[in-house]
Phi, psi and omega in degrees: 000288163329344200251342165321292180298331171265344150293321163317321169270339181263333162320318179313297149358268189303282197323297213277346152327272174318306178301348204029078202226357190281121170250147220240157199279325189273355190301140199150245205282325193250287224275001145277326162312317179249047132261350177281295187322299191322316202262327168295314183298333162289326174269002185251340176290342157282333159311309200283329177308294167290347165287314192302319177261023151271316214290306196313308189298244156014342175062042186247116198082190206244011189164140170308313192293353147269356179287317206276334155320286190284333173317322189295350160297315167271359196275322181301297169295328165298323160279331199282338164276306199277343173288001156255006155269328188265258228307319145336287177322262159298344170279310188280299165272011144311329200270347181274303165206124163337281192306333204266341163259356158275347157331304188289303203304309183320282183316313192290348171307293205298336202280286187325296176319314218267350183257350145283324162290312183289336172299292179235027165306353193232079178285131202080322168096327164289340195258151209311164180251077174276318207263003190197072173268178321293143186021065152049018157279110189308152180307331196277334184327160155259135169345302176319324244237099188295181173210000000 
């Protein structure tokens, strides 16, 4: 009886094998992992990258290497909200369809940028606008696109 049964579970086994229904610990499992990591980080270097060439444009602060000092303060909470918009994205709803959670991380990527940006392209919010009037939005900005 017993020697039955364990022919059944490994026949089980093999069938299930076969249907490629056998899920493996890494399938997966790893190129979502550096697509989570990979993809926050691409979304947070884009972000601090265009604030840094609003700040340049715009004239704003007194040198790159401190302007690029204080971004690098934020640059940290930024991957860290866009690596949990790609793990949301490709993790949660990847698994129901691929293409539709990397869609959702990509927008939530463009949302993050585009609300670091309008947060600070203006820092403080007081300072004068000589070189990029009205309120410090650089000329390359697109119009559509408030800040």
């Amino acid at each position: 009886m017993a020697e039955e049964e364990t022919h059944r579970g490994v026949q089980d086994a093999v069938d299930r094998e076969a249907r490629g229904q056998v899920r493996t610990a890494d399938q997966g499992g790893f190129v979502r992992a550096v697509a989570v990591v990979s993809g926050g980080a691409v979304t947070a270097f884009a972000g601090v990258l265009l604030v840094g060439r609003s700040w340049t444009v715009c004239d704003i602060g007194t040198a790159d290497l401190p302007n690029l000092m204080a971004l690098m303060l934020y640059a940290v909470p930024l991957w860290a909200l866009a690596t949990t918009a790609w793990w949301a994205g490709a993790v949660v709803l990847g698994r129901r369809s691929i293409s539709a959670g990397l869609a959702a991380a990509l927008l939530a990527s463009a949302c993050l940028i585009w609300a670091f940006m309008a947060w600070q392209h203006d820092p403080g919010g007081d300072y004068p606008a000589f070189a990029c009037p009205p309120d410090n939005v650089p000329p390359w900005w697109p119009g559509w696109l408030p800040l």
